Tab-separated table of C-alpha atoms and ligand atoms in Angstrom:
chain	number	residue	atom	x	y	z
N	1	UNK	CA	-1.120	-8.136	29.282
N	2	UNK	CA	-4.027	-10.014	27.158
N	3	UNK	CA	-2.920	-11.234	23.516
N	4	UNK	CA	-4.739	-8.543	21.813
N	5	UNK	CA	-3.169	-4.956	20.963
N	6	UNK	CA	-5.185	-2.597	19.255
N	7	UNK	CA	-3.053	-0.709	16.632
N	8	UNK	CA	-5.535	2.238	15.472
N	9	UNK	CA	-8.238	0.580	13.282
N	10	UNK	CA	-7.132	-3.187	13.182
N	11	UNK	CA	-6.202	-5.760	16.562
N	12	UNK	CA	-3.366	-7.286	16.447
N	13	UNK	CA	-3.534	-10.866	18.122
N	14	UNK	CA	-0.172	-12.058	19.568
N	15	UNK	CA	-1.733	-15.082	20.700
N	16	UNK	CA	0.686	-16.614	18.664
N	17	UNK	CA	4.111	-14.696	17.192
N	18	UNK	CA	3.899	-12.273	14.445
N	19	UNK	CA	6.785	-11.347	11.935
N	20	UNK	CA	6.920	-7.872	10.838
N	21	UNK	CA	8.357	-7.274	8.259
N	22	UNK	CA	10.993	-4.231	7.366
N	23	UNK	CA	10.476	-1.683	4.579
N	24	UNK	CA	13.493	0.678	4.405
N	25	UNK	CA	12.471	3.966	2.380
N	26	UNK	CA	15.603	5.326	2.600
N	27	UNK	CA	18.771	5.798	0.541
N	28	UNK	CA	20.993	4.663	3.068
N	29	UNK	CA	20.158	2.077	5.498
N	30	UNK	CA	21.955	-0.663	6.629
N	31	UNK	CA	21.363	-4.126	4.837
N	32	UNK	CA	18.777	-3.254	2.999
N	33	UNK	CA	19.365	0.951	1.994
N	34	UNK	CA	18.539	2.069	-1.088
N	35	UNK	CA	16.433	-0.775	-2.377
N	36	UNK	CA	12.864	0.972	-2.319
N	37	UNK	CA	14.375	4.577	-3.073
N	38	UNK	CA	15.378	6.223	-6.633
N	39	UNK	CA	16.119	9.609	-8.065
N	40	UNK	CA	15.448	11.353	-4.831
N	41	UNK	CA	12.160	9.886	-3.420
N	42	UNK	CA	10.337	6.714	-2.233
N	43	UNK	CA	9.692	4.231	-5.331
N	44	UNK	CA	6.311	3.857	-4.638
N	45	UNK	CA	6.274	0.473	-7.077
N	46	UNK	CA	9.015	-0.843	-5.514
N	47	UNK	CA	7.375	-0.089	-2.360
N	48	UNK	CA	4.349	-2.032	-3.215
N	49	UNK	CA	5.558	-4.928	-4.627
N	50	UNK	CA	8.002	-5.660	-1.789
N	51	UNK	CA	4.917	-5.407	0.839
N	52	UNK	CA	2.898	-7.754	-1.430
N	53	UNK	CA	5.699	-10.207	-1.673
N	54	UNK	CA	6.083	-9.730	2.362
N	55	UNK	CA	2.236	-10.499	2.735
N	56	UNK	CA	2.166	-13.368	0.902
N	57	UNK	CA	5.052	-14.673	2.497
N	58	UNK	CA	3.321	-14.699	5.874
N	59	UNK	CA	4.275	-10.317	6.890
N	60	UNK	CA	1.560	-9.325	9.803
N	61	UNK	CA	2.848	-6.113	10.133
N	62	UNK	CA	4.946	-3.789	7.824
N	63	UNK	CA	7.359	-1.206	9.320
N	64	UNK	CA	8.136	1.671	7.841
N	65	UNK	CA	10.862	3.760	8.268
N	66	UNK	CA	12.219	7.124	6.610
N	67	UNK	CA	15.579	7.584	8.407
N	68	UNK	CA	18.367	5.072	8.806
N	69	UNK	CA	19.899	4.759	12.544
N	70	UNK	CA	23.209	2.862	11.474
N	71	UNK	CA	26.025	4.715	12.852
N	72	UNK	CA	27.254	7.474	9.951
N	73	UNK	CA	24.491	7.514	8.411
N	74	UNK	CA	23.914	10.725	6.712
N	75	UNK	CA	21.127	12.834	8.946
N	76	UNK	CA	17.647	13.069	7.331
N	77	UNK	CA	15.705	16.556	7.766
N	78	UNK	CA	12.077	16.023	9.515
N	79	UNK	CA	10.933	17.560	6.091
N	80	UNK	CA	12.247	14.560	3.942
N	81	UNK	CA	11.442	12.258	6.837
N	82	UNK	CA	7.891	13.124	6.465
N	83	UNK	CA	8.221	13.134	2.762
N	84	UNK	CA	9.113	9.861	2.937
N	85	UNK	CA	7.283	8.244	5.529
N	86	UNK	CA	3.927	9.636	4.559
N	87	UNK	CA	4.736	8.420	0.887
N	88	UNK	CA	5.198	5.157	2.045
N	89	UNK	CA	1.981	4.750	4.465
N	90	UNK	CA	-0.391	6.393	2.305
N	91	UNK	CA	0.565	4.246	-0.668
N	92	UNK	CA	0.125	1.190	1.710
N	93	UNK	CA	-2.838	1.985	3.696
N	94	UNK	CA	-4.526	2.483	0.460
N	95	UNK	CA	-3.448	-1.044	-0.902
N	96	UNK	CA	-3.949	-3.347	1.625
N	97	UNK	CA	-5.477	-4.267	4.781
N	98	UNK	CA	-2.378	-4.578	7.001
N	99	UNK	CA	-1.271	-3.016	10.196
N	100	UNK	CA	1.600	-0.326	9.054
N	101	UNK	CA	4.114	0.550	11.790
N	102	UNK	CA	5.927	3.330	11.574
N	103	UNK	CA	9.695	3.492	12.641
N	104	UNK	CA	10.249	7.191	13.372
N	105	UNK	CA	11.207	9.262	16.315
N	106	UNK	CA	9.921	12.586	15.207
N	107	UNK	CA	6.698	14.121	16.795
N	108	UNK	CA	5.107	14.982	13.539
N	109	UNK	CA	6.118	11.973	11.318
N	110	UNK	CA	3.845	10.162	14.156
N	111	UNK	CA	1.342	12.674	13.951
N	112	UNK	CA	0.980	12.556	10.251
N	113	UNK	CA	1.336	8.811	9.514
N	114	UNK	CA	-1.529	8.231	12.827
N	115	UNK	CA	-3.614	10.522	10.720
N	116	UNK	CA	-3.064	8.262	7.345
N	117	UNK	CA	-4.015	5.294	9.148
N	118	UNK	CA	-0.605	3.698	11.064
N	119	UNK	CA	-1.765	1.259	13.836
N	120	UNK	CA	1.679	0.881	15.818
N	121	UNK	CA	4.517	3.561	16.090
N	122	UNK	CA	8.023	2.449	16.628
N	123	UNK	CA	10.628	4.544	18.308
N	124	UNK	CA	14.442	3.274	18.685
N	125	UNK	CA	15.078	6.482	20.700
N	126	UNK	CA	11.679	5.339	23.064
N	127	UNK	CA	9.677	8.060	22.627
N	128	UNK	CA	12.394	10.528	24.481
N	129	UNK	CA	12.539	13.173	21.665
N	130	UNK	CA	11.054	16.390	23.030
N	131	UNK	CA	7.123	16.240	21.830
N	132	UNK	CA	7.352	12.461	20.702
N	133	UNK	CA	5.469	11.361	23.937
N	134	UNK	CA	2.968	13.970	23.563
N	135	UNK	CA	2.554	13.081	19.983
N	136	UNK	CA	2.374	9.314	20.676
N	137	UNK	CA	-0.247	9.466	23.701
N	138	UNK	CA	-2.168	11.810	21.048
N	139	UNK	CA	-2.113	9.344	18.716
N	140	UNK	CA	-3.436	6.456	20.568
N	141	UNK	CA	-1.896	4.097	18.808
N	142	UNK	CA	-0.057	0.978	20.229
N	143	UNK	CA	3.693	1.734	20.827
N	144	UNK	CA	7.286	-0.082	20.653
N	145	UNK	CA	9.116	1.265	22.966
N	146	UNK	CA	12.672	0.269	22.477
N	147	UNK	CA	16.432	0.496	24.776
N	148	UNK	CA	19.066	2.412	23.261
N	149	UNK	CA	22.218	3.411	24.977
N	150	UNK	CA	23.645	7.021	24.074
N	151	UNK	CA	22.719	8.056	19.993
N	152	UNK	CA	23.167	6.242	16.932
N	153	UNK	CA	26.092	7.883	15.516
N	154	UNK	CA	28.309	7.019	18.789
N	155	UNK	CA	26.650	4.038	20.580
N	156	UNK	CA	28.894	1.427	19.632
N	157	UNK	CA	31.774	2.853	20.769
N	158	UNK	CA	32.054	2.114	24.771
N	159	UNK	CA	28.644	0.497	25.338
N	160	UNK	CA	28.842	-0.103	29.491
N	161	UNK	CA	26.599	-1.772	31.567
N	162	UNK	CA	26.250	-2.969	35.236
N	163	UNK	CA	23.816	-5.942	34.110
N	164	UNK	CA	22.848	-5.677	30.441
N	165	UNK	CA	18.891	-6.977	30.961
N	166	UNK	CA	18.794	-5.486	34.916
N	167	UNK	CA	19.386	-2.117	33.070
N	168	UNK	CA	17.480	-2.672	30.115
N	169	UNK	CA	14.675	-3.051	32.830
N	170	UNK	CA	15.196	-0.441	34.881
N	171	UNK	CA	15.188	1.695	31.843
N	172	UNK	CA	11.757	0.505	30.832
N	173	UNK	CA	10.460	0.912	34.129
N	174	UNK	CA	11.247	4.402	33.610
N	175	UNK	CA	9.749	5.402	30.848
N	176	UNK	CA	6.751	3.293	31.789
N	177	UNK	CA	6.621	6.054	34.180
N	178	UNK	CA	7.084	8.513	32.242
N	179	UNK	CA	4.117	7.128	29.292
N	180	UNK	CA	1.378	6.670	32.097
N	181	UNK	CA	2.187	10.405	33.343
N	182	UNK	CA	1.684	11.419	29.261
N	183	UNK	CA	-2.158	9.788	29.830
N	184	UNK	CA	-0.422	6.259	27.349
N	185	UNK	CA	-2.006	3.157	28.405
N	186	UNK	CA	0.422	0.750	28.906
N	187	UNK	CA	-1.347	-2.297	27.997
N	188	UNK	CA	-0.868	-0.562	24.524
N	189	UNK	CA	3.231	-0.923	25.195
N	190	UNK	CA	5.325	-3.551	23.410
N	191	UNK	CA	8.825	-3.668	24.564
N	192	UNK	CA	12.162	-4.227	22.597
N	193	UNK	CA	15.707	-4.586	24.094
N	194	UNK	CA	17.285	-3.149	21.231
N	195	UNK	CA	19.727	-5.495	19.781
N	196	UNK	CA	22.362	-3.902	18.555
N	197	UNK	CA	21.516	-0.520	19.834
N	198	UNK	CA	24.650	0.601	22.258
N	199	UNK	CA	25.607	-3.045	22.925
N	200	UNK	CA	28.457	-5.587	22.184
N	201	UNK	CA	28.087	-8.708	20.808
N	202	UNK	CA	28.617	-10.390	23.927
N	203	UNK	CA	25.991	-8.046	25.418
N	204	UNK	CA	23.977	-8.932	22.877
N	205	UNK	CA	24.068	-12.911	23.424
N	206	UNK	CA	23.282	-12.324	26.641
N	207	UNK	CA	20.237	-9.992	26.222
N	208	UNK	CA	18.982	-12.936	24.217
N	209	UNK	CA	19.883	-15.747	26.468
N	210	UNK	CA	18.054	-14.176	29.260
N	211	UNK	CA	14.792	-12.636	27.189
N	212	UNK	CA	12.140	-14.764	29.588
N	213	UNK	CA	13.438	-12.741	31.998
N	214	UNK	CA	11.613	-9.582	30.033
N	215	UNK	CA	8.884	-11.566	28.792
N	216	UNK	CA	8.042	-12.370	32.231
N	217	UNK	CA	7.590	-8.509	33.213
N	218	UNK	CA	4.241	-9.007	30.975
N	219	UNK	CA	4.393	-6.485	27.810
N	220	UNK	CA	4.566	-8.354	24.599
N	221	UNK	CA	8.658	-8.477	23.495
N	222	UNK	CA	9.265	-7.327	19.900
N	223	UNK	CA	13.320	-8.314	18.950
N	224	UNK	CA	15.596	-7.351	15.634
N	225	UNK	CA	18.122	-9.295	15.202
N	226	UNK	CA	17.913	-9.423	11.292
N	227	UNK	CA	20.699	-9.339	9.672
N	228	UNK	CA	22.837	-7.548	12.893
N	229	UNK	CA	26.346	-7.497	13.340
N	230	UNK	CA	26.402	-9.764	16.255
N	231	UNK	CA	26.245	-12.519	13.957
N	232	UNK	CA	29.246	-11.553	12.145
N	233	UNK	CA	30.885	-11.826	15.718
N	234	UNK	CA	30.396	-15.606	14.976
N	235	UNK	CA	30.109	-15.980	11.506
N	236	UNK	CA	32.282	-13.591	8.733
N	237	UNK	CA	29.177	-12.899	6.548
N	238	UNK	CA	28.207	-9.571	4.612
N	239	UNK	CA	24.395	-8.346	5.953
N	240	UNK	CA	22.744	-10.223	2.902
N	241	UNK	CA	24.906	-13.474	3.451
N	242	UNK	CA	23.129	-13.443	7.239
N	243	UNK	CA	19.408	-14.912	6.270
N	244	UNK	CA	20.322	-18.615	7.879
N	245	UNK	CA	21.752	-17.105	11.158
N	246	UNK	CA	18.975	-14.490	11.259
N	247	UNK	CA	16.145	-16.898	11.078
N	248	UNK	CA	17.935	-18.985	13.662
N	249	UNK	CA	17.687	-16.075	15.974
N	250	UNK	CA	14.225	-15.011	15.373
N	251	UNK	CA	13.436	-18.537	15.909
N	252	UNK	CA	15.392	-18.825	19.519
N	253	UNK	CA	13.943	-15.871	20.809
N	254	UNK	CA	10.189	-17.108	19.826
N	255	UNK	CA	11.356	-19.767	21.668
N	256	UNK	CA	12.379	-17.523	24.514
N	257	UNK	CA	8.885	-16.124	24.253
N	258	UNK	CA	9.069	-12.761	22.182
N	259	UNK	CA	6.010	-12.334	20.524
N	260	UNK	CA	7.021	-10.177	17.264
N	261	UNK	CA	10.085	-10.794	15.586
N	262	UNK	CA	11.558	-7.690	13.261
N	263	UNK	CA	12.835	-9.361	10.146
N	264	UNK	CA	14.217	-8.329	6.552
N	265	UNK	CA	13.423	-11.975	5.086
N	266	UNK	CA	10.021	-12.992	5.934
N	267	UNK	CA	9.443	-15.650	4.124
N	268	UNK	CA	12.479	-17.816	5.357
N	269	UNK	CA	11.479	-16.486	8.853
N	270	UNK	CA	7.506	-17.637	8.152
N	271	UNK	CA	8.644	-20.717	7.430
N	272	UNK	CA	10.842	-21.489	10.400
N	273	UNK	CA	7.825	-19.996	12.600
N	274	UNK	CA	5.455	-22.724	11.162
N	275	UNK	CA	7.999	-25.547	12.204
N	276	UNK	CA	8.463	-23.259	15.401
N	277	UNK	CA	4.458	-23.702	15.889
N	278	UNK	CA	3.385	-26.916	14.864
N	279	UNK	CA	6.040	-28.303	17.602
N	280	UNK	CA	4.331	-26.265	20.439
N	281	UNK	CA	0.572	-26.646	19.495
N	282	UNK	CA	-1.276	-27.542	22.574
N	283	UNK	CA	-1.073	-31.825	23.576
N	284	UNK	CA	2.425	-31.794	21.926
N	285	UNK	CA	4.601	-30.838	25.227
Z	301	9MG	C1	14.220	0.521	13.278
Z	301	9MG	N1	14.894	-0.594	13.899
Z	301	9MG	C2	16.109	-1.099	13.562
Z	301	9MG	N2	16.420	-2.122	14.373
Z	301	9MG	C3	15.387	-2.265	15.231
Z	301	9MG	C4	15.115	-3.123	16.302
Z	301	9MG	O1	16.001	-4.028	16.700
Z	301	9MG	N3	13.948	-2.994	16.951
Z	301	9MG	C5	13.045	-2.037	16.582
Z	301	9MG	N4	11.908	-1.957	17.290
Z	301	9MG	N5	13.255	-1.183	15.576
Z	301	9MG	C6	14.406	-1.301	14.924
């Protein structure tokens, strides 16, 4: 796959890795819940100043999402969902010139937010609600297409594998199948092994040990690890007391070759990306 990805209006050029950076506009959601939401509904100021702060800091992409996927979270309708969502992307398209992803896995949250000028849509589930791969080949934008074993509310309870990154594989060469027969272009595909998603810790350490072995299958590799429990698995830290560790990730799996990293605290992350950089520019090696 070439280093370019074009997400609606704007390319996005993983020549080099891109951070991308989280906007929660929901009341709930692990880490970072509740921070961009009051009385009800999306605070739009908040909203905006946390994207500005994430730009500056070195943000490529902002994703936006209107429902939170930690296990117990409360459902969300797919009216509020929209309500939310669409809040959030048409107060952001309108500001600034970034590429807005959109974190959903409902057909007409992708719809809508496509229509308000989203350039990536990202679906934890991997597009397998019915109508969400109708909805995303519609679209036309680019696509993350992530692994999840079983449903949010119960996927931490057994998670089982026979080889944690053969099946991650074999369940992307799946729905590769399944994209390509909804008329998607796969060279618009970035892939994600879903830390965290239906996986141990120890699953989890391994899925990052062994990420060339993904990168090598050719789609650009997005990874969250920000803030995840697997790092309490090695360090006792509350979400907000995991920036150090978090950054640390990000940075190994650059290393590993993932080409967009998923992160609540860009500007830490920006900064170990620079050092992560300027040690691999060409003549150094
Ligand atoms: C929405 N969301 C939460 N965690 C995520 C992860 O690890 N990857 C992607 N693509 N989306 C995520």
């Amino acid at each position: 796959m070439g280093p370019l990805i074009t997400c609606g209006a704007r390319a996005l050029d993983l020549s080099q890795p891109r951070i991308m950076g989280i906007l929660n506009v929901t009341p709930d959601s692990f880490s970072d819940g509740g921070q961009l939401f009051q009385n009800d509904g999306v605070d739009t100021d908040a909203l905006l100043r946390r994207a500005e702060l994430m730009l500056s800091a070195g943000a490529d992409i902002l994703d936006v999402g209107g429902e939170s996927t930690r296990p117990g979270a409360t459902p969300v309708s797919e009216e509020e969902e929209l309500d939310r969502v669409l809040t959030a992307v048409e107060a952001l398209t309108t500001r600034f010139e970034t590429i807005i992803s959109v974190d959903t896995s409902t057909p007409c949250v992708m719809r809508e937010s496509a229509a308000l000028g989203a350039g990536l849509l990202n679906d934890v589930r991997g597009f397998r609600r019915p109508g969400a791969l109708a909805a995303a080949a519609e679209s036309g934008l680019a696509l993350c297409l992530m692994h999840m074993q079983g449903e949010p509310d119960t996927m931490q309870v057994a998670p089982s594998y026979n080889d944690v990154m053969g099946d991650v594989e074999a369940f992307f060469d799946g729905r590769f199948v399944e994209l390509a027969s909804a008329g998607i272009k796969l060279d618009q595909v970035i892939v994600d092994p879903g830390f965290g998603f239906g996986k141990t810790a120890d699953q989890n350490f391994e899925l990052l040990a062994r990420l060339e072995e993904l990168v090598a299958r050719g789609h650009p590799v997005l990874v969250g690890l920000s803030r995840k429990s697997m790092i309490s698995s090695v360090l006792d830290r509350a979400p907000e007391d995991r920036i150090f560790a978090s950054v640390a990730l990000a940075t190994m799996a650059v290393e590993r070759g993932a080409r967009i990293v998923r992160v609540h605290d860009v500007a830490a992350t920006a900064d170990a990306l620079a050092m992560w950089q300027s040690l691999n520019q060409s003549g150094r090696t």
